[in-house]
Amino acid sequence: MQYLLKNLHLIDPQEKIDTLADILITDGVIEKIGTRISGNKNIKEIDLEGSFAAPGFIDMHVHFREPGFEYKETIETGIHSAANGGFTAVCPMPNTNPPVENEALVRWLIDQSKQIHDGIVDLYPIAAVTKGREGKELAPMLELAEAGAVGFSDDGSPVENAEVLRRALEYAKMTSRLIIQHAEDLNLSKGGVMNEGFVSTSLGMQPIPAASEESVIARDLKLVEYLMAPYHIAHISTSGSVDLVRNAKSKKLPVTCEVTPHHFTMSDEMVRSFDTNTKMNPPLRSKDDLEALKEGLKDGTIDVIASDHAPHSFDEKQVEFLFAPFGIIGLETAIGLALTELFHKKILTIQQIIEKFSINPRKILNLPKIKIAEGERANITIFNLDIEWIVDIEKFKSKSKNSPFHGKKLKGKPVAVFNNGQLVVSDL
């Protein structure tokens, strides 16, 4: 099968590519890049004038809920959601039932993904750090790495025991894998439902203080400095956390972190609506924290934008705020929010956005480098900076619809993805 993608603006910061061109793809491989490439009746030609092409975007923090919670999301619906949202790769977290803590389950996840739309979205599992994600005894990390796990996390729960974390960091370093920490002191956050501050006080809500996140990061960074083992902080959310990471990077420590679109888009003021889709963990923080996150993105302290796609069923979220589960879906709004809030508001350049969605997460996870070049396998995300659209959860491919962005107007939109010989056009 041949595809001719016409009139694209190619951007690849790592290869210093910034040019207008057509791309001819034959059997999934880029055959030719040039201007005014001619097609024929046997080539599927698509005019993409006004759109940008970049190395395929990867979301390194998603929850697909399978096995165990298929009523919220499955591997199949999650992958369709990812492709519709502009991603060619995902890293599902292990908080399933049972948790992803054995090599058979790691291999099963990878095999399942390859059967969906001929593998349009590559799946790289994150395995559990500890058995049962209980933080007590290490999972068989060497076997999990050999089976294909690209990192380890007890996400949803922190690795609280410092000795357990130390051993995990040592094993991760041996396998050239990454520890991804959910930074939360459960003693400080217990019972909390939103950020501690003026809004929580005025609403009478049980709070989650910034210190819950920052104290764990501060402790962990001491271990990282001692061991010089790679360490990644999931969904960073406070100004203090940004400062801790910035200081660690000034010391050349192997530390990276990610931020979600909802944390650089919304503040805790949104909780005044009592919409349970504004309840997530870590919680929406103050406006000052939000600005600090944007500054951290701008100066490179924050390496990655990840969705923390967390599906929940309608009835789970349709309860009182106190009893609703934490989390929102994000795969199909992540790119639109980033372009709207970061590019169009001149926080990040388009090159920096591509770095945080594509290049940096692959480097952090030690995944193969993606290039848009002749002879390379085509792995491409296509997006448009100027399309204005209204978020409509009914158009989402995700099985769940728990998004606080329904009805929001965005500027910038995923258009299509091409990967493993397949093209999917977004219909958001």
mmCIF file of C-alpha atoms in Angstrom, residues 2-6 22-25 32 35-46:
data_model
loop_
_atom_site.group_PDB
_atom_site.id
_atom_site.type_symbol
_atom_site.label_atom_id
_atom_site.label_comp_id
_atom_site.label_asym_id
_atom_site.label_seq_id
_atom_site.Cartn_x
_atom_site.Cartn_y
_atom_site.Cartn_z
ATOM 1 C CA GLN A 2 1.272 3.461 -0.923
ATOM 2 C CA TYR A 3 0.324 6.775 0.653
ATOM 3 C CA LEU A 4 1.254 10.233 -0.572
ATOM 4 C CA LEU A 5 0.929 12.871 2.149
ATOM 5 C CA LYS A 6 0.944 16.216 0.367
ATOM 6 C CA ASP A 22 5.424 15.771 0.503
ATOM 7 C CA ILE A 23 5.983 12.293 1.960
ATOM 8 C CA LEU A 24 5.626 9.128 -0.132
ATOM 9 C CA ILE A 25 5.178 6.036 2.013
ATOM 10 C CA LYS A 32 10.658 9.701 -0.709
ATOM 11 C CA THR A 35 8.292 18.813 -3.185
ATOM 12 C CA ARG A 36 5.635 18.193 -5.803
ATOM 13 C CA ILE A 37 5.879 14.410 -5.699
ATOM 14 C CA SER A 38 3.537 13.003 -8.348
ATOM 15 C CA GLY A 39 1.080 10.252 -7.547
ATOM 16 C CA ASN A 40 -0.918 7.782 -9.622
ATOM 17 C CA LYS A 41 -4.210 5.928 -9.368
ATOM 18 C CA ASN A 42 -2.658 3.234 -7.175
ATOM 19 C CA ILE A 43 -1.451 5.708 -4.528
ATOM 20 C CA LYS A 44 -3.768 7.012 -1.820
ATOM 21 C CA GLU A 45 -3.123 10.747 -1.969
ATOM 22 C CA ILE A 46 -4.072 13.042 0.926
#
